[in-house]
Each structure stands twice: as structure tokens, then as C-alpha cells.
CSV table of C-alpha atoms in Angstrom, one decimal:
chain,number,residue,atom,x,y,z
G,1,UNK,CA,-16.3,86.0,144.6
G,2,UNK,CA,-14.9,84.7,141.2
G,3,UNK,CA,-14.6,88.2,140.0
G,4,UNK,CA,-12.5,89.4,143.0
G,5,UNK,CA,-10.2,86.4,142.3
G,6,UNK,CA,-9.8,87.2,138.6
G,7,UNK,CA,-9.1,91.1,139.6
G,8,UNK,CA,-6.7,89.8,142.4
G,9,UNK,CA,-4.8,87.6,139.9
G,10,UNK,CA,-4.5,90.4,137.5
G,11,UNK,CA,-3.2,92.8,139.8
G,12,UNK,CA,-0.5,90.1,140.9
G,13,UNK,CA,0.4,89.5,137.6
G,14,UNK,CA,0.7,93.2,136.8
G,15,UNK,CA,2.6,93.8,140.1
G,16,UNK,CA,4.9,91.0,139.1
G,17,UNK,CA,5.6,92.2,135.6
G,18,UNK,CA,6.6,95.6,137.1
G,19,UNK,CA,8.7,93.8,139.7
G,20,UNK,CA,10.5,92.0,136.9
G,21,UNK,CA,11.1,95.0,134.8
G,22,UNK,CA,12.4,96.9,137.9
G,23,UNK,CA,14.6,93.9,138.6
G,24,UNK,CA,16.0,93.7,135.0
G,25,UNK,CA,16.3,97.4,134.8
G,26,UNK,CA,18.6,97.4,137.9
G,27,UNK,CA,20.7,94.4,136.6
G,28,UNK,CA,21.4,96.2,133.2
G,29,UNK,CA,22.4,99.3,134.9
G,30,UNK,CA,24.6,97.7,137.3
G,31,UNK,CA,26.5,95.5,134.8
G,32,UNK,CA,27.0,98.4,132.6
G,33,UNK,CA,28.3,100.4,135.5
G,34,UNK,CA,30.6,97.4,136.2
G,35,UNK,CA,31.9,97.4,132.5
G,36,UNK,CA,32.6,100.9,132.5
G,37,UNK,CA,34.4,100.7,136.0
G,38,UNK,CA,36.4,98.0,134.7
G,39,UNK,CA,37.4,99.9,131.5
G,40,UNK,CA,38.4,102.8,133.7
G,41,UNK,CA,40.5,100.8,135.7
G,42,UNK,CA,42.0,98.9,133.1
G,43,UNK,CA,43.0,102.4,131.6
G,44,UNK,CA,44.6,103.4,135.0
G,45,UNK,CA,46.3,99.9,135.2
G,46,UNK,CA,47.7,100.3,131.7
G,47,UNK,CA,48.9,103.8,132.4
G,48,UNK,CA,50.7,102.8,135.5
G,49,UNK,CA,51.9,99.5,134.5
G,50,UNK,CA,52.8,99.9,131.0
G,51,UNK,CA,52.7,103.9,130.3
G,52,UNK,CA,56.3,104.0,131.1
G,53,UNK,CA,57.3,102.2,128.1
G,54,UNK,CA,54.4,102.2,125.9
G,55,UNK,CA,52.0,104.6,124.6
G,56,UNK,CA,48.6,103.9,122.2
G,57,UNK,CA,49.5,106.2,119.5
G,58,UNK,CA,53.7,106.0,119.3
G,59,UNK,CA,56.5,104.2,120.1
G,60,UNK,CA,58.5,104.7,123.2
G,61,UNK,CA,60.9,102.1,124.7
G,62,UNK,CA,58.3,99.6,123.8
G,63,UNK,CA,56.3,99.5,120.6
G,64,UNK,CA,52.7,101.4,120.3
G,65,UNK,CA,50.1,99.3,121.7
G,66,UNK,CA,47.1,100.9,119.8
G,67,UNK,CA,45.5,98.0,118.0
G,68,UNK,CA,47.6,95.7,119.6
G,69,UNK,CA,44.6,93.2,120.1
G,70,UNK,CA,44.0,91.0,117.1
G,71,UNK,CA,47.4,92.0,115.9
G,72,UNK,CA,50.4,89.8,114.9
G,73,UNK,CA,53.5,90.2,117.3
G,74,UNK,CA,56.5,92.2,116.1
G,75,UNK,CA,54.2,93.9,113.4
G,76,UNK,CA,54.5,97.8,113.9
G,77,UNK,CA,57.3,98.8,111.3
G,78,UNK,CA,58.6,101.5,113.0
G,79,UNK,CA,59.8,99.3,116.2
G,80,UNK,CA,62.9,97.4,116.3
G,81,UNK,CA,61.7,94.1,118.2
G,82,UNK,CA,63.8,91.4,119.3
G,83,UNK,CA,64.6,88.5,116.8
G,84,UNK,CA,62.8,86.0,119.2
G,85,UNK,CA,59.4,87.9,119.0
G,86,UNK,CA,59.8,88.3,115.3
G,87,UNK,CA,60.1,84.6,115.0
G,88,UNK,CA,57.0,83.8,117.5
G,89,UNK,CA,54.3,83.8,115.2
G,90,UNK,CA,51.9,85.0,117.7
G,91,UNK,CA,48.8,86.8,117.4
G,92,UNK,CA,47.5,89.0,120.6
G,93,UNK,CA,44.5,87.7,121.9
G,94,UNK,CA,43.4,87.3,125.5
G,95,UNK,CA,45.2,84.0,126.0
G,96,UNK,CA,48.4,85.1,124.6
G,97,UNK,CA,48.5,88.5,126.3
G,98,UNK,CA,47.5,86.9,129.5
G,99,UNK,CA,50.7,84.5,129.1
G,100,UNK,CA,52.9,87.6,127.8
G,101,UNK,CA,51.9,89.6,130.7
G,102,UNK,CA,52.5,87.0,133.3
G,103,UNK,CA,55.6,86.0,132.1
G,104,UNK,CA,57.1,87.2,128.5
G,105,UNK,CA,60.4,85.2,129.1
G,106,UNK,CA,58.4,81.7,129.2
G,107,UNK,CA,56.0,82.7,126.1
G,108,UNK,CA,58.9,84.1,124.1
G,109,UNK,CA,62.2,83.2,125.4
G,110,UNK,CA,65.1,85.9,124.9
G,111,UNK,CA,62.5,88.9,124.1
G,112,UNK,CA,63.5,92.3,125.2
G,113,UNK,CA,60.5,92.9,127.4
G,114,UNK,CA,61.8,92.8,131.0
G,115,UNK,CA,58.5,93.6,132.9
G,116,UNK,CA,55.6,91.5,134.0
G,117,UNK,CA,52.1,91.9,135.7
G,118,UNK,CA,52.2,89.6,138.7
G,119,UNK,CA,48.4,89.9,139.7
G,120,UNK,CA,46.0,87.9,137.4
G,121,UNK,CA,43.1,90.6,138.3
G,122,UNK,CA,45.4,93.4,136.9
G,123,UNK,CA,46.5,91.5,133.8
G,124,UNK,CA,42.7,90.7,133.0
G,125,UNK,CA,41.9,94.6,133.5
G,126,UNK,CA,44.7,95.5,131.1
G,127,UNK,CA,43.9,93.2,128.5
G,128,UNK,CA,40.1,94.2,128.6
G,129,UNK,CA,41.4,97.9,128.1
G,130,UNK,CA,43.6,96.7,125.2
G,131,UNK,CA,40.8,95.0,123.5
G,132,UNK,CA,38.4,97.8,123.9
G,133,UNK,CA,40.8,100.1,122.4
G,134,UNK,CA,41.5,97.9,119.5
G,135,UNK,CA,37.7,97.8,118.6
G,136,UNK,CA,37.3,94.2,119.4
């Protein structure tokens, strides 16, 4: 009887280990899929909300945004920024980009950006995309 109990315990340990491994694998796969989906969604939102005035690799109506995450504000030398943004001493990170996209005039009064992103989830996804494309 004792031998059977040991075999049963060993089997349960083995089965439990495989169940745990299967659970862990499914979790990893689902979260990597979420990150990819968020990244794709962020890119789509960036193109939809920001792409009319901004590009990643060249100035348009607004400055290029490639590498913006972690960069000081008003530092693209080929773009003519407002005096207010030049004086702002802002470094673009999650907090400052969130405030900027929510209400540019509240963060930097007298700036030249007339647009904001009203939806917080969309701002979050756009910021994640800007961070990703900046290599951060």
C-alpha cells in the first residue's frame, strides 16, 4: 500500500508540474500577444491621431517624433518651435507625454499645438508606441 501511495504522490507531483508549465506557457503567450496588440494599436492610433501633422522621420506641420521619448522638448534643430515650448525644460516621458497629449495648453501655455487626445486609453497606447519606437 505504501508503494502505491508513493507512486500516486509521484504521479500527482508530475501531473501538477506539467499543469503548472502549461499554465505558465499560456500566460507568457497571452501577455506577449497583448503587448504586440497594444503596439499595433498604438501605431494605428499614432497614424490616425498624430500622423496628419507629425512623422517619425521628418518634420511636417509638427516636428518629427522619432526618438521623442526621453528627448528634451524643442530639440529637433530643423523645426521652429514656439518660444513657450523652447523655455519649458520638459523631457518627454510617460508623465509629460500624458499631460501634453491630454491638454497641451495646460502643460505649456502659448504653445503651437492645437490638438489633444481626449481618451486616456488612446493616450496610453500612443505613448507606449512612441516609447517603443524610441528604443526605450
